[in-house]
CSV table of C-alpha atoms in Angstrom, one decimal:
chain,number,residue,atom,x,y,z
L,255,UNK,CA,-1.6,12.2,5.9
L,256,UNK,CA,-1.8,15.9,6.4
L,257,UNK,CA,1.9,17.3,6.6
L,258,UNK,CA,2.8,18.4,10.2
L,259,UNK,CA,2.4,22.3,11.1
L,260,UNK,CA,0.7,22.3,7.6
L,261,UNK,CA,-2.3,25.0,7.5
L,262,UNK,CA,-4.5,22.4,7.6
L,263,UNK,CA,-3.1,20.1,10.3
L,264,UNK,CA,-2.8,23.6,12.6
L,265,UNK,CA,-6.2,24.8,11.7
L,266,UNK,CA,-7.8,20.8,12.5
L,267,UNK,CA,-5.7,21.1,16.0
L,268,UNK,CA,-6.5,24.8,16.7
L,269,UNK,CA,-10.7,23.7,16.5
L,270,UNK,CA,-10.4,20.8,18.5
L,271,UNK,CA,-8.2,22.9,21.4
L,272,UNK,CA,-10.9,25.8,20.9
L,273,UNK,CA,-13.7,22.9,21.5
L,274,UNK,CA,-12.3,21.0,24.0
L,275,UNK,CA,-11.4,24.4,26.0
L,276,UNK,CA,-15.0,25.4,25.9
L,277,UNK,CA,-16.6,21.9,26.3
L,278,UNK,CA,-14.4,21.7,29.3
L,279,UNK,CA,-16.6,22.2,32.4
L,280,UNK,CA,-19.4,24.2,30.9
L,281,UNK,CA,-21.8,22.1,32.8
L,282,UNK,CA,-20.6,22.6,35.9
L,283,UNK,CA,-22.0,25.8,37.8
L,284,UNK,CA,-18.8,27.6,38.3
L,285,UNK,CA,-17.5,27.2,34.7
L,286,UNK,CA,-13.8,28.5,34.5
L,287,UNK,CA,-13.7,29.5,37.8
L,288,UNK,CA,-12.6,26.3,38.2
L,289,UNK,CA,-9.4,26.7,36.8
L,290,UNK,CA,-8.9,29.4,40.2
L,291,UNK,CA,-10.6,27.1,42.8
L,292,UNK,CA,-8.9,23.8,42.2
L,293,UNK,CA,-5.2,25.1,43.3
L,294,UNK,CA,-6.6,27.5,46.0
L,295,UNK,CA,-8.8,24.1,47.3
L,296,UNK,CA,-6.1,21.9,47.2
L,297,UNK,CA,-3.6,24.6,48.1
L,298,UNK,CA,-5.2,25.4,51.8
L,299,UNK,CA,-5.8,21.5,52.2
L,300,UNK,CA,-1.6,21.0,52.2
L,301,UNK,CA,-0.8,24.6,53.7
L,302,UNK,CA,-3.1,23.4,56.7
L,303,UNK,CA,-1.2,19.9,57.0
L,304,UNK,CA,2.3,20.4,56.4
L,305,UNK,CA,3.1,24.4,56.5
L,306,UNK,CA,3.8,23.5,60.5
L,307,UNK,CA,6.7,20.8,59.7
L,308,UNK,CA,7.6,20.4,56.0
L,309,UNK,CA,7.2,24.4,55.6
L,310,UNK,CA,9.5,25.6,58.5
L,311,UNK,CA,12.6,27.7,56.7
L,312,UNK,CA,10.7,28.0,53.8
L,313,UNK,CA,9.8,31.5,52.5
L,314,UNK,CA,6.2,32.5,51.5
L,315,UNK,CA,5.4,28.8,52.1
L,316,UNK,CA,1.8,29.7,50.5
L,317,UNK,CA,3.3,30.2,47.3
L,318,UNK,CA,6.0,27.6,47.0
L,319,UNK,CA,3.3,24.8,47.9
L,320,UNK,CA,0.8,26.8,45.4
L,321,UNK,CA,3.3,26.7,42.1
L,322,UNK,CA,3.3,22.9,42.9
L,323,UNK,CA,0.1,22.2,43.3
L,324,UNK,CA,-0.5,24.2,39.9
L,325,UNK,CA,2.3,22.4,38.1
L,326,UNK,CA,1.6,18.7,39.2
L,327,UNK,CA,-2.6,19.5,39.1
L,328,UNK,CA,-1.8,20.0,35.3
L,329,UNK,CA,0.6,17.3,34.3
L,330,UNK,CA,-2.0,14.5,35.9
L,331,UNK,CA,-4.7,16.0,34.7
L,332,UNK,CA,-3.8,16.5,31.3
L,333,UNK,CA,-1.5,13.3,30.9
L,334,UNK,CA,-4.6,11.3,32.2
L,335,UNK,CA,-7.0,13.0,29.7
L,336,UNK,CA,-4.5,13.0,26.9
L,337,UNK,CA,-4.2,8.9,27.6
L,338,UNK,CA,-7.9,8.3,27.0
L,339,UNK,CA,-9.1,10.5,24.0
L,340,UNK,CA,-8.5,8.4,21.5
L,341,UNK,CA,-10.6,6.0,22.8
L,342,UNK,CA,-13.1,8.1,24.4
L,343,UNK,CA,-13.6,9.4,20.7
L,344,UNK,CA,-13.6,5.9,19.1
L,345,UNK,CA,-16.1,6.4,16.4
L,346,UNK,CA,-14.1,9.7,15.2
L,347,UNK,CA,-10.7,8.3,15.7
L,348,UNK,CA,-12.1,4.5,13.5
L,349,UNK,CA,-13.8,5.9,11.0
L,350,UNK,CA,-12.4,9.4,9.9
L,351,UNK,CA,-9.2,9.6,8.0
L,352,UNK,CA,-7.1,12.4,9.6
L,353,UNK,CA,-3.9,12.4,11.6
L,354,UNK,CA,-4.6,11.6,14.8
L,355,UNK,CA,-2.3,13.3,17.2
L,356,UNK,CA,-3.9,16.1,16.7
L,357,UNK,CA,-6.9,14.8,18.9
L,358,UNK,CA,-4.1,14.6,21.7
L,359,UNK,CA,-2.1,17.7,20.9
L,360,UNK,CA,-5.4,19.4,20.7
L,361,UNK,CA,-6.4,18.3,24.7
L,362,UNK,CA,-3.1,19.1,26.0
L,363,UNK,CA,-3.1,22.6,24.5
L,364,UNK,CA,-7.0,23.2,26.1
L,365,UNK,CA,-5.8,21.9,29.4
L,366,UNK,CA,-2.5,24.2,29.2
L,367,UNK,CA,-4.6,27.3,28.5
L,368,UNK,CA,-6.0,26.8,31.8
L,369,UNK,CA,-2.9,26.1,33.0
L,370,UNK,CA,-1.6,29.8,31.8
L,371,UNK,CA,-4.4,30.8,33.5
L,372,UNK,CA,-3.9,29.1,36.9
L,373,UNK,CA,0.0,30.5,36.7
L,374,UNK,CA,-1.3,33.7,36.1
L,375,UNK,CA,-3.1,33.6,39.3
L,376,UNK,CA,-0.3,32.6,40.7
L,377,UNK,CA,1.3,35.8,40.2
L,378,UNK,CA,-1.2,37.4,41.0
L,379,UNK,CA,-1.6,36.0,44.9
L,380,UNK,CA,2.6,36.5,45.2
L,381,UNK,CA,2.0,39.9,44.1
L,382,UNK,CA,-0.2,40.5,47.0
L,383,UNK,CA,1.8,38.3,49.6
L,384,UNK,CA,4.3,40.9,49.1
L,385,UNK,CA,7.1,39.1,46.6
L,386,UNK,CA,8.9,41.5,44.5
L,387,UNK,CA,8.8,40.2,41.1
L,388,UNK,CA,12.1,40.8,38.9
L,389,UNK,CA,13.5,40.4,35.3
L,390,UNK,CA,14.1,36.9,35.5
L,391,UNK,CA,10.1,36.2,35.6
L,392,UNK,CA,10.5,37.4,32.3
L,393,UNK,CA,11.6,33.4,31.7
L,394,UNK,CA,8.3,31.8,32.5
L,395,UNK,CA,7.0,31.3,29.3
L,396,UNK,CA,10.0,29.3,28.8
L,397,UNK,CA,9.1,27.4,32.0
L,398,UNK,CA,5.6,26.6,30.2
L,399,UNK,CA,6.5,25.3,27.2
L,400,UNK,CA,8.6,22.8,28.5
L,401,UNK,CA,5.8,21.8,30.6
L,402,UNK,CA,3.6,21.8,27.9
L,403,UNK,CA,6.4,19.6,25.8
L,404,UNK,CA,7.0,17.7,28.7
L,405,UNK,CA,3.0,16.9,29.3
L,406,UNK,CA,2.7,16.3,25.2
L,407,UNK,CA,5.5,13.5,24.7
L,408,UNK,CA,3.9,12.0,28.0
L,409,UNK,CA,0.7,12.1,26.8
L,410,UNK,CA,1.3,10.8,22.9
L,411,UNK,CA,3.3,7.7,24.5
L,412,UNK,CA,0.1,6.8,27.0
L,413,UNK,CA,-2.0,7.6,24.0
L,414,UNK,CA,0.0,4.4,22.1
L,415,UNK,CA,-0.1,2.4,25.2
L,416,UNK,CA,-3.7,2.6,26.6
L,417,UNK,CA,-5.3,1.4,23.6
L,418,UNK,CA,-3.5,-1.9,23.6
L,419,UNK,CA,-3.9,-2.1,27.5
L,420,UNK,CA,-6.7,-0.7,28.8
L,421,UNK,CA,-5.9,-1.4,32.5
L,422,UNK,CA,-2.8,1.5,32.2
L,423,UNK,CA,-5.9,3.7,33.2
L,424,UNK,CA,-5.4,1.9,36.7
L,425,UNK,CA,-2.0,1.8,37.0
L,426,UNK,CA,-1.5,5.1,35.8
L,427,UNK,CA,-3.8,6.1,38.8
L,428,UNK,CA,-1.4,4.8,41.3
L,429,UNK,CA,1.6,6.1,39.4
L,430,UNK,CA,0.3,9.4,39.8
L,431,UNK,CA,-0.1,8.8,43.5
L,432,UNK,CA,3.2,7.7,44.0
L,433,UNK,CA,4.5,10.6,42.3
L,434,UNK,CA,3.0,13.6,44.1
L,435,UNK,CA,4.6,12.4,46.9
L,436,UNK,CA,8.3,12.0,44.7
L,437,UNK,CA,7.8,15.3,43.3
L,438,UNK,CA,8.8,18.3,45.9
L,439,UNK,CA,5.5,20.2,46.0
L,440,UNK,CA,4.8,20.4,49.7
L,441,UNK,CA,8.5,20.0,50.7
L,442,UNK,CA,12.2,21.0,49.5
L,443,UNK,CA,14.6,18.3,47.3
L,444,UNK,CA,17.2,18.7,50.3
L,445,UNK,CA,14.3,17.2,52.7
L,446,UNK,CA,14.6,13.7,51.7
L,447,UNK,CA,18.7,13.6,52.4
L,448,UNK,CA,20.5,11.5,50.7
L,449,UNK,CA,19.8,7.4,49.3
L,450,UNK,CA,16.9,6.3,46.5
L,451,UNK,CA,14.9,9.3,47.4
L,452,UNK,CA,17.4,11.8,46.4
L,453,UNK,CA,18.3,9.9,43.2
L,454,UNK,CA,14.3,9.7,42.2
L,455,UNK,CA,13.6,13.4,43.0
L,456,UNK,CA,16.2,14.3,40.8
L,457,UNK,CA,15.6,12.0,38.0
L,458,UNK,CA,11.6,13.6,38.3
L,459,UNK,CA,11.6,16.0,35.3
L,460,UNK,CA,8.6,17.8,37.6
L,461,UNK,CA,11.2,18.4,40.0
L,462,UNK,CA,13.1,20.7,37.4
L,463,UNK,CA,10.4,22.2,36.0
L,464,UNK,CA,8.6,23.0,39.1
L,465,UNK,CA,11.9,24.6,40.7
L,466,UNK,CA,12.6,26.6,37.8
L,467,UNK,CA,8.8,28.2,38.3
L,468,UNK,CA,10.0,28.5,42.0
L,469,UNK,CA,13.4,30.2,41.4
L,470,UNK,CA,11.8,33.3,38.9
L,471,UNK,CA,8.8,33.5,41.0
L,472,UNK,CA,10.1,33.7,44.7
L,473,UNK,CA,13.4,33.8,44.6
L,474,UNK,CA,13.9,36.1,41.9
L,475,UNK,CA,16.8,34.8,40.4
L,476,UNK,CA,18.1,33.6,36.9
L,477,UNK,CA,17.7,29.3,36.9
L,478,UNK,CA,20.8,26.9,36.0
L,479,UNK,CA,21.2,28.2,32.3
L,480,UNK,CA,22.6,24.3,32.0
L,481,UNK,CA,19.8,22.3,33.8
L,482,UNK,CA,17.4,24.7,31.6
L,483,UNK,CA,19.2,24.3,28.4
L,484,UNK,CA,19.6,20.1,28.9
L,485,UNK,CA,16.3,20.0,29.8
L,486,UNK,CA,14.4,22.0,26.9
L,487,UNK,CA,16.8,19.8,24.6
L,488,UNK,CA,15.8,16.7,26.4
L,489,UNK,CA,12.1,17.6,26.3
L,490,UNK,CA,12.4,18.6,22.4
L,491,UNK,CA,14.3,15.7,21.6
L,492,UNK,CA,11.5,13.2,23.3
L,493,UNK,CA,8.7,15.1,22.1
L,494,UNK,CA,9.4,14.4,18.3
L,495,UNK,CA,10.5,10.9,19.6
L,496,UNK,CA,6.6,10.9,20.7
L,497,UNK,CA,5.4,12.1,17.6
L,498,UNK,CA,7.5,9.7,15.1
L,499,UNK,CA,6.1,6.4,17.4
L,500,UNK,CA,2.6,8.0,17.4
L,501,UNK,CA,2.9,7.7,13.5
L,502,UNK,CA,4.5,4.4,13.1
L,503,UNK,CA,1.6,2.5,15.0
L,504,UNK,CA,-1.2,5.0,14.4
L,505,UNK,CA,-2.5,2.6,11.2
L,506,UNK,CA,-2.8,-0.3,13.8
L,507,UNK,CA,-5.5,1.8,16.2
L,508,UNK,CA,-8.5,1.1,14.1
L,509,UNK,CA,-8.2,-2.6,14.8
L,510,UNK,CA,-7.8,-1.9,18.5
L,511,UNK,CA,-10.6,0.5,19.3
């Protein structure tokens, strides 16, 4: 086994991010541009349903629903993918002897470039909607690399999963359903009041992660350093979790794929 963060193990995981990022839509006509026109798509879909109820009292609506949108496009996307590529890559994962997180460390770090880029955009449009940006923006890379942590540990425990069970794939589907609408994209956390769907919007680590993009981006203000501190740690702590299971049944996949 190749010793992690090794020269080797980040220069196998460097090519398959670089290949994966440039494999990723090149045969579609608008390439990239994709990365722009999925959130805007999506974005005016929501803005034109719920901006008239669930968007009354909330400032630059446009923006708030579009950091969502950004955030939750990327987590489903990328867990979904990140579930799969073992086995979508079955002869390389069977037959070549290399460690093989790296094939879903490698996807999740592809899909977060375009992620970076989608945020960026981001800026960009609350630039022009008028939002003065301030120091505390400073924070968002922060903010995305305990998304990308958070998508990562995610995506290594589905990894494990889906290739004793194939039918997660369909579960997982409606999981991510379920969860669009239990993640505050379109609407505030106080919306829902009080009960079960207070207690699962705030146990939602998009929830958190989402707001924080929010609070630097719109509101301009420094996050909870406590919520932000618990959950980088909590992130950290379940990403090497992740990685240590990966590793304990990864000489069982052969067998399985």
């Amino acid at each position: 086994m190749i010793p992690m963060y090794s020269r080797s193990y980040l220069n196998l995981m460097r090519e398959i991010a670089v290949t994966r990022f440039k494999l990723k839509d090149q045969s579609t006509f608008f390439g990239l541009l994709w990365s722009f026109l999925n959130p805007v798509l999506m974005l005016t879909i929501l803005f034109t349903i719920f901006s008239f109820r669930a968007g009354q009292g909330i400032d630059h609506y446009a923006i708030y629903l579009l950091i969502g949108v950004v955030q939750y496009t990327h987590f489903s996307n990328t867990t979904a993918g990140g579930m799969s590529i073992l086995c979508s890559m079955e002869k390389l994962t069977s037959d070549v002897i290399f460690p093989k997180e790296v094939l879903v460390i490698g996807t999740v770090i592809a899909d977060t470039v375009e992620f970076v880029i989608s945020l960026i955009f981001c800026l960009g449009i609350a630039i022009a909607f008028g939002i003065q940006l301030s120091w505390p923006v400073l924070l968002l890379p922060v903010v995305i690399l305990m998304q990308l942590m958070f998508v990562l540990w995610v995506s290594m425990f589905l990894s494990i999963f889906y290739i004793y069970v194939r039918d997660l794939r369909h579960i997982y589907q409606v999981f991510l359903r379920m969860l669009f609408f239990a993640t505050p994209i379109f609407y505030r956390p106080e919306y829902v009041g009080d009960g079960i769907g207070k207690y699962i919007i705030q146990m939602n680590p998009l929830t958190h992660l989402i707001q924080f993009a929010r609070t630097l981006l719109i509101e301009g203000h420094w996050p909870s350093w406590e919520m932000l501190l618990l959950t980088f740690a909590a992130n950290t702590a379940l990403l090497f979790l992740g990685i240590a299971i990966f590793r304990r049944y990864e000489p069982t996949f052969a067998e399985y794929l």
